[in-house]
Amino acid sequence: MCATLSGPAGTPAPTRRALIGGAAATVLACPARAGTAPRVVVVGAGFGGATAARYLARGGAAVSLVEASPTYVACPFSNEVVAGLRGIEAQTFGYDGLGRAGLTLLPATASAVDPDARRVSLADGASLPYDRLILSPGIDLRFDAVPGYDAQAVTAMPHAWKAGAQTVLLARQLAALPEGGTVVLSAPANPYRCPPGPYERASLIAHFLKTRKPRAKLILLDAKDTFSKQKLFEEAWATLYPDVLEHVPLSSGGQVTAVDPAAMVVRTDFAEYKADVACIIPPQRAGRIAVLAGCADRSGWCPIDPVTFESQRVAGIHVIGDAAVAGAMPKSAFSANAQGKVCAQAVLDLLAGRAPQTPKLINTCYSLVAPGYGISIAGVFHPANGLLADVPGAGGTSPLGAPAAQRAQEAAQGEDWYRTITRDAFG
Amino acid sequence: MIRARRARLAAALAVLGANAAPAAEPPPAEIRPPAGAASCTGCHAAGAAMGALDGRPESEIAGALAAFRSGERPATIMNRIARGFDEAESRAIAAWFAGRGTP
Ligand SMILES: Cc1cc2nc3c(=O)[nH]c(=O)nc-3n(C[C@H](O)[C@H](O)[C@H](O)COP(=O)(O)OP(=O)(O)OC[C@H]3O[C@@H](n4cnc5c(N)ncnc54)[C@H](O)[C@@H]3O)c2cc1C
């Protein structure tokens, strides 16, 4: 039966080459077409993709989840690793939980998508048919945006904007900072992964310098004049780090125009900064597979339908998480998880011939400005004029001037959120 | 390295038959989560300080949301979230969680 059925979309039988023997090939061919179960392929087992895959499997779809990396290293709270407050193990998740979720985890890189044949190619030559495809590939760093900052520069000047080896490298470089040394951190223009992330990182590096590196300085070069939770960050910086952290916004010449990793020099139009440690967070775009699939527009990101997250450019492909243009919703793990659940339900509905319902989604981002000092921003979003827009009157940031007890409560809630969201995504 | 990855892939493929069968019916439209409900479980879950909402009485959840929305009940975050849902939406969310097993 497995060998003779062809998929609902009328696609040819899956091809399996070199890598997998004939027996395995037969097994693989079956579940994608078992009974009437619709076939959904999800690419990327991060916060968006892992969540979507788990909820799809719960809803009865035959799900193949393609993930290139053997483990997941989570970005939220990785700024604590940078500042020596936490180990990278607390950020690292295995995929065993996903294996138990009734889905098929394929450890492979998706290398191409044929939207007409509805097939995803894997780097090893295999090809997966799908009825619906969900892409949650996260971001690619743009190594063509800041002169001098290419893929080789990341050893001398880590970005640490994809958690893992880069995070550990930056933490090590900071730990080895000479007394009275200079750290330079650069924040990109919008849009990018985790809008408050650079400012949380600046806060926690400042905390590290204040407590561990007497007379050291942090210069935050910023390609923007305004940023997320700005008043709350500035309130905290003024009391906690007045002598440590210098923020140079765009209008004061904060935009980085070039770097020289060999000389450890960071340049703006107005000045040249010699750094002992330099962390450059470059501009970003949607993960490459989304671009290859034709889902990205000239901005480098993927416009979507705000009800189903289906690509506005390619039918049958849904894009969630950082790669998507989700209107007012920020690129966050919270957003990716919430979008994963909404998209999974919409895909189940579409495959069952039901009209998807109009969703509402929540985002909340906690940031730590010092141990025990947490702040947050929240939003509620709904489709409006083809985009996800803020529900008027909802959301906003923690209050300015709040008592220390409330900051401590939000710091604890951030930790609590992290435990819950990682369990919801990875099991 | 490559060989190890291939072995893992082959292993994943080998267990595939066991995993994928038998596909349950997709949930009927009536039991789909109402708008917004899927986001609540980003924070509220069993074992978390922000406890699970599953199985809590509908009136308790809806009442709490109304009190957060009006500002009557103090909150760090729920006031900002509850203002995104009107009374009817809050009731639908409350009813949905109430119908999901016990906490
Ligand atoms: C320093 C920092 C702090 C942050 N803090 C927070 C926070 O406090 N709260 C918050 O909500 N968010 C935070 N974020 C943002 C959050 O990490 C991202 O928004 C989130 O990871 C996006 O999820 P995603 O699924 O879109 O992508 P990712 O989580 O990046 O997952 C993408 C996955 O796809 C895989 N992949 C990509 N291409 C392929 C391919 N072709 N084939 C197979 N697999 C592929 C990758 O290996 C990866 O596992 C932070 C980010 C940073 C950098």
Coordinates of C-alpha atoms in Angstrom, one line a residue, chain A residues 48-415:
Chain A
G48 CA 8.2 28.6 16.5
G49 CA 8.7 25.3 14.6
A50 CA 8.9 23.0 17.6
T51 CA 5.7 24.5 19.0
A52 CA 3.8 24.3 15.7
A53 CA 4.9 20.7 15.1
R54 CA 3.8 19.5 18.6
Y55 CA 0.4 21.1 18.3
L56 CA -0.1 19.8 14.8
A57 CA 0.8 16.2 15.9
R58 CA -1.7 16.6 18.8
G59 CA -4.3 17.6 16.2
G60 CA -3.8 14.5 14.2
A61 CA -1.6 15.6 11.3
A62 CA 1.4 13.5 10.1
V63 CA 4.2 15.9 10.9
S64 CA 7.8 15.7 9.8
L65 CA 10.0 18.2 11.6
V66 CA 13.3 19.0 9.9
E67 CA 16.0 20.4 12.1
A68 CA 19.7 20.9 11.2
S69 CA 21.1 21.1 14.7
P70 CA 21.3 18.1 17.1
T71 CA 20.4 20.3 20.1
Y72 CA 18.7 23.6 20.6
V73 CA 20.4 26.5 22.4
A74 CA 17.8 29.1 23.5
C75 CA 18.5 32.8 23.2
P76 CA 16.2 34.1 26.0
F77 CA 18.4 34.4 29.2
S78 CA 21.6 33.9 27.1
N79 CA 22.5 37.5 28.0
E80 CA 23.0 36.1 31.6
V81 CA 25.4 33.6 30.2
V82 CA 27.3 36.4 28.5
A83 CA 27.6 38.2 31.9
G84 CA 28.7 35.1 33.8
L85 CA 25.5 34.8 35.7
R86 CA 24.3 31.4 34.2
G87 CA 25.8 28.4 32.4
I88 CA 25.1 27.6 28.8
E89 CA 23.6 24.2 29.9
A90 CA 20.6 26.1 31.2
Q91 CA 20.0 27.2 27.6
T92 CA 20.5 23.8 26.0
F93 CA 17.6 21.5 25.1
G94 CA 17.6 18.1 23.6
Y95 CA 15.0 17.0 21.1
D96 CA 13.9 13.8 22.9
G97 CA 10.7 15.4 24.1
L98 CA 9.8 16.2 20.5
G99 CA 10.5 12.6 19.5
R100 CA 7.9 11.5 22.0
A101 CA 5.3 14.0 20.7
G102 CA 4.0 11.7 18.0
L103 CA 5.9 13.5 15.2
T104 CA 8.8 12.5 13.0
L105 CA 12.0 14.4 13.8
L106 CA 14.4 14.5 10.8
P107 CA 17.9 15.6 11.7
A108 CA 18.8 17.2 8.4
T109 CA 19.1 20.6 6.7
A110 CA 16.3 21.6 4.3
S111 CA 18.1 22.9 1.2
A112 CA 15.4 23.7 -1.3
V113 CA 11.6 24.0 -1.7
D114 CA 9.6 23.3 -4.8
P115 CA 6.3 25.0 -4.1
D116 CA 4.6 23.7 -7.3
A117 CA 5.5 20.0 -6.6
R118 CA 5.0 20.7 -2.9
R119 CA 8.3 19.1 -1.9
V120 CA 11.1 20.0 0.4
S121 CA 14.6 18.8 -0.5
L122 CA 17.0 17.9 2.3
A123 CA 20.8 18.5 1.9
D124 CA 21.4 14.7 1.9
G125 CA 19.3 14.3 -1.2
A126 CA 16.0 13.1 0.3
S127 CA 12.8 14.8 -0.7
L128 CA 9.7 15.2 1.4
P129 CA 6.2 15.8 0.0
Y130 CA 3.9 18.1 1.9
D131 CA 0.3 19.2 1.8
R132 CA 1.3 22.3 3.9
L133 CA 4.8 23.5 4.7
I134 CA 5.6 25.6 7.8
L135 CA 8.9 27.5 7.8
S136 CA 10.3 28.7 11.1
P137 CA 14.0 29.0 10.3
G138 CA 14.8 32.1 12.5
I139 CA 17.3 34.6 11.2
D140 CA 20.4 34.8 9.1
L141 CA 23.0 37.4 10.1
R142 CA 23.8 39.8 7.3
F143 CA 27.5 39.7 6.7
D144 CA 27.2 42.2 3.8
A145 CA 25.8 45.0 5.9
V146 CA 28.7 46.4 8.0
P147 CA 31.9 46.8 6.0
G148 CA 34.6 44.5 7.7
Y149 CA 32.0 42.4 9.5
D150 CA 32.0 39.2 7.5
A151 CA 31.6 35.6 8.6
Q152 CA 35.3 35.4 9.7
A153 CA 35.0 38.5 11.9
V154 CA 32.8 36.7 14.4
T155 CA 35.7 35.2 16.2
A156 CA 37.4 38.5 17.0
M157 CA 34.0 40.3 17.4
P158 CA 31.3 37.9 18.4
H159 CA 27.6 38.7 17.7
A160 CA 26.3 36.1 20.1
W161 CA 22.9 36.7 18.5
K162 CA 22.4 33.0 17.8
A163 CA 23.0 31.3 21.2
G164 CA 25.6 28.6 21.5
A165 CA 29.4 28.8 20.8
Q166 CA 29.2 32.5 20.1
T167 CA 27.6 33.1 23.5
V168 CA 30.3 31.2 25.3
L169 CA 33.0 33.0 23.3
L170 CA 31.7 36.4 24.3
A171 CA 31.4 35.4 27.9
R172 CA 35.1 34.2 27.9
Q173 CA 36.3 37.4 26.2
L174 CA 34.5 39.5 28.9
A175 CA 35.9 37.3 31.7
A176 CA 39.4 38.0 30.3
L177 CA 38.9 41.8 29.9
P178 CA 41.9 43.7 31.3
E179 CA 41.2 46.0 34.2
G180 CA 40.0 49.4 33.0
G181 CA 39.3 47.9 29.6
T182 CA 36.8 49.0 27.0
V183 CA 33.8 47.0 25.7
V184 CA 32.0 48.1 22.6
L185 CA 28.5 46.8 21.9
S186 CA 26.6 47.7 18.7
A187 CA 22.8 47.5 18.2
P188 CA 21.3 47.4 14.7
A189 CA 18.4 49.4 13.2
N190 CA 14.9 47.8 13.2
P191 CA 13.7 45.2 12.5
Y192 CA 15.8 42.5 14.1
R193 CA 15.5 39.6 16.5
C194 CA 14.5 40.6 20.1
P195 CA 14.0 44.4 20.1
P196 CA 15.0 44.8 23.8
G197 CA 17.8 42.2 23.6
P198 CA 20.7 44.6 22.9
Y199 CA 19.7 46.8 25.9
E200 CA 19.3 43.8 28.2
R201 CA 22.8 42.7 27.1
A202 CA 24.2 46.2 27.7
S203 CA 22.6 46.2 31.2
L204 CA 24.0 42.8 32.2
I205 CA 27.5 43.5 30.7
A206 CA 27.5 46.8 32.7
H207 CA 26.5 44.8 35.8
F208 CA 29.4 42.5 35.2
L209 CA 31.9 45.3 34.7
K210 CA 30.6 47.2 37.8
T211 CA 31.0 44.1 40.0
R212 CA 34.0 42.4 38.5
K213 CA 36.1 44.8 36.4
P214 CA 36.9 48.0 38.2
R215 CA 37.2 51.1 35.9
A216 CA 36.1 49.2 32.8
K217 CA 33.7 50.9 30.4
L218 CA 30.9 49.9 28.1
I219 CA 30.1 51.9 25.0
L220 CA 26.7 51.1 23.4
L221 CA 26.7 52.3 19.8
D222 CA 23.1 52.4 18.6
A223 CA 21.8 52.7 15.0
K224 CA 18.5 54.0 16.5
D225 CA 17.3 56.9 18.6
T226 CA 14.4 55.1 20.2
F227 CA 14.1 51.5 21.4
S228 CA 11.9 49.1 23.3
K229 CA 11.4 49.7 27.1
Q230 CA 13.7 52.7 26.6
K231 CA 12.5 54.8 29.6
L232 CA 12.7 51.8 31.9
F233 CA 16.2 50.9 30.7
E234 CA 17.3 54.5 31.0
E235 CA 15.8 54.8 34.5
A236 CA 17.8 51.7 35.6
W237 CA 21.0 52.8 33.9
A238 CA 20.9 56.2 35.6
T239 CA 20.8 54.6 39.0
L240 CA 22.8 51.4 38.5
Y241 CA 25.4 52.1 35.9
P242 CA 26.0 55.9 35.6
D243 CA 29.8 55.6 35.4
V244 CA 30.0 52.3 33.5
L245 CA 27.6 52.5 30.5
E246 CA 27.7 55.2 27.8
H247 CA 24.8 55.0 25.3
V248 CA 25.5 56.7 21.9
P249 CA 22.2 56.9 19.9
L250 CA 22.0 57.4 16.2
S251 CA 21.6 61.2 16.4
S252 CA 24.9 61.4 18.4
G253 CA 26.7 59.3 15.8
G254 CA 26.0 55.8 17.1
Q255 CA 25.7 54.1 13.8
V256 CA 28.6 51.7 13.1
T257 CA 29.9 52.3 9.6
A258 CA 32.8 49.8 9.6
V259 CA 34.8 47.5 11.8
D260 CA 38.4 46.3 11.6
P261 CA 38.5 43.0 13.5
A262 CA 42.3 42.6 13.3
A263 CA 42.9 46.0 14.9
M264 CA 39.8 45.6 17.2
V265 CA 38.5 49.0 15.9
V266 CA 34.8 50.0 15.5
R267 CA 34.1 53.0 13.4
T268 CA 31.3 55.5 13.1
D269 CA 31.0 58.6 10.9
F270 CA 32.3 60.6 13.8
A271 CA 34.7 58.5 15.8
E272 CA 36.9 55.4 16.1
Y273 CA 36.6 53.2 19.1
K274 CA 39.4 50.9 20.1
A275 CA 37.9 47.9 21.9
D276 CA 39.3 45.2 24.2
V277 CA 36.0 43.3 23.6
A278 CA 33.6 44.1 20.8
C279 CA 30.2 42.6 20.3
I280 CA 28.6 43.5 17.0
I281 CA 25.0 42.7 16.5
P282 CA 24.6 43.1 12.7
P283 CA 21.4 43.6 10.6
Q284 CA 19.5 40.4 9.9
R285 CA 17.2 38.7 7.4
A286 CA 14.9 35.7 7.4
G287 CA 16.7 32.3 7.5
R288 CA 18.0 31.3 4.1
I289 CA 15.5 28.5 3.4
A290 CA 12.6 31.0 3.5
V291 CA 14.5 33.1 1.0
L292 CA 15.2 30.0 -1.2
A293 CA 11.5 29.1 -1.0
G294 CA 10.6 32.5 -2.5
C295 CA 8.8 33.7 0.7
A296 CA 11.0 36.8 1.4
D297 CA 10.4 40.1 -0.2
R298 CA 13.1 42.8 -0.9
S299 CA 13.3 43.6 2.8
G300 CA 14.7 40.1 3.4
W301 CA 11.7 39.2 5.6
C302 CA 8.5 37.2 4.8
P303 CA 5.1 38.9 4.5
I304 CA 2.3 36.6 5.8
D305 CA -1.5 36.5 6.1
P306 CA -2.2 37.5 9.7
V307 CA -4.9 34.9 10.2
T308 CA -3.2 31.8 8.9
F309 CA 0.5 32.9 8.6
E310 CA 0.4 31.6 5.0
S311 CA 3.0 33.4 2.9
Q312 CA 1.6 36.3 0.8
R313 CA 4.0 35.2 -1.9
V314 CA 3.9 31.4 -2.1
A315 CA 0.7 29.3 -1.7
G316 CA 0.9 26.3 0.7
I317 CA 3.8 27.7 2.7
H318 CA 3.3 29.3 6.1
V319 CA 6.1 31.4 7.8
I320 CA 6.2 31.9 11.6
G321 CA 8.6 33.3 14.1
D322 CA 11.5 35.7 13.4
A323 CA 11.4 35.1 9.7
A324 CA 7.9 36.5 9.3
V325 CA 6.7 40.1 8.9
A326 CA 4.2 40.0 11.7
G327 CA 3.3 43.7 11.8
A328 CA 3.4 45.1 15.4
M329 CA 4.3 41.7 16.9
P330 CA 8.0 41.7 17.8
K331 CA 10.5 39.0 16.8
S332 CA 10.5 37.1 20.1
A333 CA 10.4 33.6 21.4
F334 CA 7.1 34.4 23.0
S335 CA 5.7 35.6 19.7
A336 CA 7.1 32.5 17.8
N337 CA 5.5 30.2 20.3
A338 CA 2.1 32.0 20.1
Q339 CA 2.3 32.1 16.3
G340 CA 3.2 28.4 16.2
K341 CA 0.0 27.5 18.0
V342 CA -2.2 29.7 15.9
C343 CA -0.6 28.6 12.7
A344 CA -0.9 24.9 13.7
Q345 CA -4.6 25.4 14.3
A346 CA -5.1 27.3 11.0
V347 CA -3.2 24.5 9.1
L348 CA -5.4 21.8 10.7
D349 CA -8.5 23.8 9.7
L350 CA -7.4 24.4 6.1
L351 CA -6.5 20.7 5.7
A352 CA -9.9 19.7 7.1
G353 CA -11.7 22.2 4.8
R354 CA -12.8 24.5 7.7
A355 CA -12.4 28.3 7.7
P356 CA -9.7 29.3 10.1
Q357 CA -10.9 31.7 12.9
T358 CA -9.6 35.2 13.4
P359 CA -7.0 34.9 16.1
K360 CA -5.7 37.1 18.8
L361 CA -2.1 36.7 20.0
I362 CA -0.2 37.9 23.0
N363 CA 3.5 38.8 23.3
T364 CA 5.4 39.5 26.5
C365 CA 9.2 40.1 26.7
Y366 CA 10.8 40.2 30.1
S367 CA 14.3 41.8 30.4
L368 CA 16.7 41.7 33.2
V369 CA 18.6 44.9 33.9
A370 CA 20.4 43.4 36.9
P371 CA 20.0 40.3 39.0
G372 CA 16.6 40.5 40.7
Y373 CA 15.6 43.5 38.6
G374 CA 13.1 42.6 35.9
I375 CA 11.0 44.8 33.5
S376 CA 8.5 43.7 30.8
I377 CA 6.6 44.8 27.8
A378 CA 3.4 43.2 26.7
G379 CA 1.1 43.4 23.7
V380 CA -2.1 41.9 22.4
F381 CA -2.4 41.7 18.6
H382 CA -5.2 41.0 16.1
P383 CA -5.4 41.1 12.3
A384 CA -6.2 44.6 10.9
N385 CA -5.6 45.9 7.4
G386 CA -3.7 42.7 6.4
L387 CA -1.2 43.0 9.3
L388 CA -1.1 42.0 13.0
A389 CA -1.8 45.3 14.8
D390 CA -1.9 46.2 18.5
V391 CA -5.3 45.8 20.1
P392 CA -5.9 49.4 21.2
G393 CA -5.8 50.0 24.9
A394 CA -4.0 46.8 25.7
G395 CA -0.3 46.1 26.5
G396 CA 2.5 48.4 27.5
T397 CA 5.5 48.3 29.7
S398 CA 6.0 47.9 33.5
P399 CA 5.5 51.2 35.3
L400 CA 8.4 53.7 35.8
G401 CA 9.5 54.3 39.4
A402 CA 8.1 50.9 40.6
P403 CA 9.3 49.6 44.0
A404 CA 12.1 47.1 44.1
A405 CA 9.7 44.4 45.2
Q406 CA 7.9 44.7 41.9
R407 CA 11.1 44.5 39.9
A408 CA 12.1 41.4 41.8
Q409 CA 8.7 39.9 41.1
E410 CA 9.1 40.5 37.4
A411 CA 12.6 39.0 37.4
A412 CA 11.1 35.8 39.0
Q413 CA 8.2 35.8 36.5
G414 CA 10.7 36.0 33.7
E415 CA 12.4 32.8 35.0

